[in-house]
XYZ file of C-alpha atoms in Angstrom:
324
model
C 49.926 -9.697 -5.651
C 51.519 -13.000 -7.422
C 52.478 -12.795 -10.764
C 49.902 -14.320 -12.907
C 48.958 -17.767 -13.258
C 48.793 -19.594 -16.210
C 49.136 -23.352 -15.620
C 45.687 -25.809 -16.226
C 43.349 -22.909 -15.300
C 44.352 -20.245 -18.245
C 46.544 -22.687 -20.570
C 43.240 -25.089 -20.718
C 40.819 -22.486 -20.753
C 38.129 -23.567 -23.032
C 36.625 -21.624 -26.174
C 32.890 -20.436 -25.515
C 30.286 -22.744 -26.342
C 28.232 -22.377 -29.335
C 25.095 -22.714 -28.070
C 23.111 -19.108 -28.596
C 21.621 -19.305 -24.914
C 25.270 -19.156 -23.357
C 26.464 -16.617 -26.229
C 23.294 -14.503 -25.342
C 23.808 -14.438 -21.672
C 27.843 -13.256 -21.776
C 27.015 -11.053 -24.290
C 23.984 -9.208 -23.192
C 22.525 -7.983 -26.410
C 21.392 -10.546 -29.271
C 23.827 -8.083 -31.614
C 26.684 -9.011 -29.827
C 25.702 -12.361 -29.738
C 25.907 -12.533 -33.592
C 28.806 -11.133 -33.552
C 30.262 -13.820 -31.053
C 28.711 -16.727 -33.516
C 30.606 -15.191 -36.461
C 33.864 -15.115 -34.354
C 33.557 -18.674 -34.114
C 33.935 -18.923 -37.904
C 37.028 -16.669 -37.817
C 35.064 -13.405 -38.507
C 36.220 -11.369 -35.884
C 35.040 -7.983 -38.064
C 31.558 -7.331 -36.168
C 32.842 -8.427 -32.869
C 35.549 -5.885 -32.766
C 33.084 -3.424 -34.045
C 31.267 -3.560 -31.052
C 34.423 -3.675 -28.356
C 37.179 -1.921 -30.347
C 40.743 -3.308 -28.699
C 41.168 0.758 -27.842
C 38.023 1.178 -25.989
C 38.996 -1.528 -23.514
C 38.626 0.435 -19.956
C 37.560 0.405 -16.429
C 34.606 2.492 -17.345
C 33.430 0.197 -20.255
C 29.374 -0.127 -20.245
C 28.657 -3.362 -17.968
C 27.848 -6.052 -21.008
C 30.548 -4.969 -23.135
C 32.745 -5.607 -20.143
C 31.478 -8.741 -19.420
C 32.194 -9.858 -23.082
C 35.621 -8.294 -23.475
C 36.910 -9.803 -20.204
C 35.898 -13.199 -21.677
C 37.855 -12.600 -25.049
C 40.812 -11.792 -23.505
C 40.812 -14.811 -21.082
C 40.522 -16.857 -24.271
C 42.351 -15.007 -27.004
C 39.386 -14.957 -29.080
C 39.465 -12.175 -31.303
C 41.312 -9.840 -28.998
C 45.020 -10.858 -27.678
C 44.975 -13.289 -24.685
C 45.043 -10.978 -21.939
C 44.427 -11.964 -18.249
C 45.999 -8.651 -16.347
C 43.865 -6.554 -18.345
C 40.945 -8.832 -17.705
C 41.482 -8.787 -14.127
C 41.328 -4.852 -14.016
C 38.223 -5.325 -15.929
C 36.878 -7.585 -13.434
C 37.955 -5.433 -10.449
C 36.232 -2.317 -11.917
C 32.953 -4.444 -12.674
C 32.958 -5.630 -8.685
C 33.487 -1.774 -7.394
C 30.597 -0.866 -9.426
C 28.741 -3.868 -7.794
C 28.114 -5.980 -10.926
C 27.596 -9.398 -9.774
C 28.902 -11.400 -12.671
C 32.164 -9.249 -11.956
C 31.904 -10.329 -8.194
C 31.542 -13.940 -9.277
C 34.795 -14.217 -11.742
C 36.897 -12.364 -9.224
C 35.476 -14.858 -6.438
C 36.824 -17.538 -9.054
C 40.159 -16.031 -9.257
C 41.029 -15.579 -5.620
C 40.107 -19.387 -5.001
C 42.034 -20.679 -7.253
C 44.533 -17.803 -7.232
C 44.657 -17.058 -11.048
C 46.385 -13.631 -11.490
C 45.873 -13.422 -7.676
C 47.365 -14.907 -4.667
C 45.267 -17.331 -3.251
C 43.160 -15.716 -0.556
C 39.967 -18.681 0.323
C 38.301 -16.166 2.950
C 38.539 -13.371 0.449
C 37.037 -15.791 -2.076
C 34.375 -16.663 0.069
C 33.551 -13.293 0.981
C 33.163 -12.200 -2.920
C 31.162 -15.513 -3.779
C 28.866 -14.983 -0.892
C 28.392 -11.626 -2.193
C 27.686 -12.826 -5.924
C 25.504 -15.732 -5.098
C 23.130 -13.705 -2.353
C 22.740 -11.176 -5.836
C 21.075 -13.941 -7.761
C 18.812 -15.317 -4.835
C 15.706 -13.471 -4.722
C 14.983 -14.310 -8.669
C 15.314 -18.208 -8.055
C 15.685 -20.707 -5.760
C 18.523 -22.754 -7.052
C 21.530 -20.383 -8.137
C 24.660 -22.627 -8.706
C 22.811 -22.455 -12.633
C 24.156 -18.940 -12.532
C 27.400 -19.530 -11.699
C 27.724 -22.419 -14.021
C 26.408 -20.567 -17.170
C 28.312 -16.994 -16.467
C 31.367 -18.959 -15.358
C 31.283 -20.980 -18.965
C 33.576 -23.517 -18.607
C 35.757 -22.566 -15.808
C 35.922 -24.973 -12.824
C 33.433 -24.557 -9.831
C 34.380 -23.791 -6.698
C 33.656 -26.384 -4.042
C 32.343 -23.951 -1.930
C 29.567 -23.044 -4.446
C 27.969 -26.250 -4.391
C 28.193 -26.162 -0.805
C 26.279 -22.910 -0.698
C 23.516 -23.699 -2.994
C 22.664 -26.823 -0.934
C 22.904 -24.634 2.249
C 20.434 -21.761 -0.068
C 17.835 -24.299 -0.586
C 17.516 -25.681 2.862
C 17.086 -22.239 3.919
C 14.163 -21.267 1.446
C 12.576 -24.469 0.892
C 9.075 -23.211 2.157
C 7.169 -19.642 2.026
C 7.691 -19.397 5.798
C 11.596 -19.702 5.643
C 11.552 -17.551 2.971
C 9.955 -15.031 4.626
C 12.430 -15.617 7.708
C 15.012 -15.624 4.972
C 14.653 -12.270 4.467
C 14.489 -11.174 8.005
C 17.851 -12.729 8.619
C 19.099 -11.067 5.536
C 18.154 -7.673 7.254
C 18.908 -8.363 10.848
C 22.650 -9.927 9.585
C 21.494 -13.583 11.788
C 22.271 -15.710 8.547
C 24.904 -18.347 9.488
C 26.418 -19.409 6.127
C 27.204 -22.815 5.050
C 31.286 -22.659 6.800
C 29.696 -21.503 10.217
C 30.309 -17.864 10.055
C 27.938 -15.023 10.449
C 26.750 -12.874 7.550
C 26.305 -9.806 8.524
C 22.939 -7.164 7.920
C 22.354 -6.693 3.842
C 19.353 -4.171 3.430
C 19.810 -4.113 -0.155
C 19.410 -7.436 -0.433
C 16.927 -7.946 2.183
C 14.460 -5.373 0.592
C 14.679 -7.151 -3.027
C 13.898 -10.314 -1.052
C 10.651 -8.635 0.669
C 9.868 -6.984 -2.617
C 9.303 -10.127 -4.585
C 7.985 -11.770 -1.544
C 5.391 -9.069 -1.257
C 3.895 -9.873 -4.823
C 0.525 -10.422 -4.540
C 0.998 -10.929 -0.643
C -1.073 -7.951 1.317
C 0.605 -9.131 4.530
C 4.394 -8.983 3.352
C 3.527 -5.861 1.681
C 2.399 -4.276 4.931
C 5.201 -5.695 6.645
C 8.011 -4.530 4.174
C 6.307 -1.068 4.071
C 6.446 -0.721 7.713
C 10.182 -1.775 7.657
C 10.900 0.761 4.727
C 8.938 3.993 6.556
C 11.275 2.966 9.531
C 14.245 3.347 7.594
C 15.415 0.189 7.771
C 16.614 -0.231 4.050
C 18.046 3.172 4.148
C 16.979 6.718 3.241
C 16.435 6.281 -0.451
C 13.720 3.428 0.604
C 12.393 5.225 3.455
C 10.189 7.289 1.470
C 8.847 4.397 -0.507
C 7.146 3.255 2.711
C 4.203 4.939 2.485
C 3.217 3.579 -1.226
C 3.822 -0.077 -0.198
C 1.940 0.007 2.530
C -0.423 1.780 0.568
C -0.707 -0.971 -1.603
C -1.876 -3.137 1.054
C -4.353 -1.083 2.309
C -6.197 -0.866 -0.957
C -6.275 -4.815 -0.396
C -8.183 -4.000 2.798
C -5.408 -5.252 5.282
C -6.854 -4.679 8.215
C -3.252 -3.391 9.460
C -2.507 -2.007 6.617
C -5.305 0.364 6.648
C -4.830 1.416 10.312
C -1.530 1.968 9.836
C -1.772 4.283 6.939
C -4.823 6.062 8.646
C -2.153 6.954 11.554
C 0.257 7.635 9.218
C -1.921 10.525 7.617
C -3.793 11.730 11.172
C 0.123 12.516 12.009
C 0.144 14.482 8.468
C -2.995 16.198 9.418
C -1.176 17.292 12.812
C 1.682 18.563 11.484
C -0.199 20.674 9.072
C 0.010 18.810 5.872
C -2.375 19.397 3.396
C -5.093 16.612 2.975
C -3.930 14.604 5.996
C -7.137 14.679 8.020
C -9.170 13.901 5.176
C -7.503 11.236 4.229
C -6.908 9.629 7.632
C -11.239 10.299 7.939
C -11.349 8.258 5.063
C -9.159 5.352 5.870
C -10.767 5.233 9.226
C -13.997 4.849 7.762
C -12.623 1.852 5.529
C -11.152 0.266 8.605
C -14.597 1.030 10.342
C -16.409 -1.005 7.446
C -13.906 -3.967 7.914
C -15.139 -4.325 11.469
C -12.473 -2.770 13.243
C -13.340 -0.422 16.727
C -12.209 3.211 15.578
C -14.846 5.545 16.974
C -12.539 7.545 19.145
C -10.012 8.074 16.066
C -12.647 8.846 13.593
C -13.928 11.468 16.223
C -10.554 13.060 16.624
C -10.147 13.303 12.724
C -13.990 14.089 12.211
C -13.424 17.258 14.593
C -10.510 18.658 12.308
C -12.338 18.714 8.833
C -14.256 21.374 7.267
C -17.898 22.664 8.330
C -19.159 20.912 5.130
C -16.828 17.439 5.572
C -18.009 17.663 9.539
C -21.667 16.972 8.371
C -20.858 14.232 5.573
C -22.280 16.270 2.694
C -18.599 16.302 1.231
C -18.323 14.822 -2.075
C -14.894 14.490 -2.649
C -14.471 12.646 0.870
C -17.533 10.421 -0.330
C -15.591 9.633 -3.850
C -12.753 8.901 -1.883
C -14.050 6.526 0.537
C -16.015 4.771 -2.299
C -12.594 4.376 -4.002
C -11.132 3.006 -1.326
C -13.414 0.578 -0.705
C -12.632 -0.884 -4.168
C -9.976 -3.785 -3.944
C -7.326 -3.296 -6.296
C -6.987 -5.959 -9.165
C -3.534 -7.008 -7.937
C -4.892 -8.261 -4.390
């Protein structure tokens, strides 16, 4: 690693802008934002109470760490210390804080405190940009706000333009989510991104809101373990939400999942499968053979259709959710 670079980028690092929207974004809490505003007028007391100099460490709480990084790099209330700031940035990146990843990419791009490494910078920029994508259609604003006066790398603008072209229709957004999962995205400079299941899961969860078709597809992918073991157990619940919207494929998928549970001896499997097949029948799907299989495994009371519990279960499942 090279010695800390201090021309232009460091020596001319601007002070914080005084607009509260920026200070709130950097500080993370209203209290810290107020402390920042007081610091502009020379009152560092509240700020140093919130972030004492002897508390600066890699294990700091993320919002405090972000604020400390800015103070150290600008010499506001804390001594100018870009070396310590770099250590805090690297710790934030290791803890998957996208804003720390963003700043680390910026440093590698300009060689600020590290040896210039454009390829490494691009990898970090990709990671940081993707962390913002599922919440907005343009992501440069997140960079420019958090970089807070720092020069924005050209690649960020290229990335943003590329991203907007990828998601300018609902169909493209769905395709983008699948590409994130399959690793098929070609980045603005021609590199292949590779599979990003965690980011893909966020995309599907956003796209699934009030969209039973996407909710059903998302649930199937979860159930198949495409997003990892942590998400796999949520597949049933996601498909269930689409089934309660009477999405035909979701209703059938949930019935078959419960049919398997019944065969595996899980309590309630046959009853649940039977009532979901009843819903499928009400939706006009031919499920005579499936109903017969499920019905033959019910109790004698259930078999003759005299169980009020099953009737109530069916009636409940015929009522669509308000979110559909």
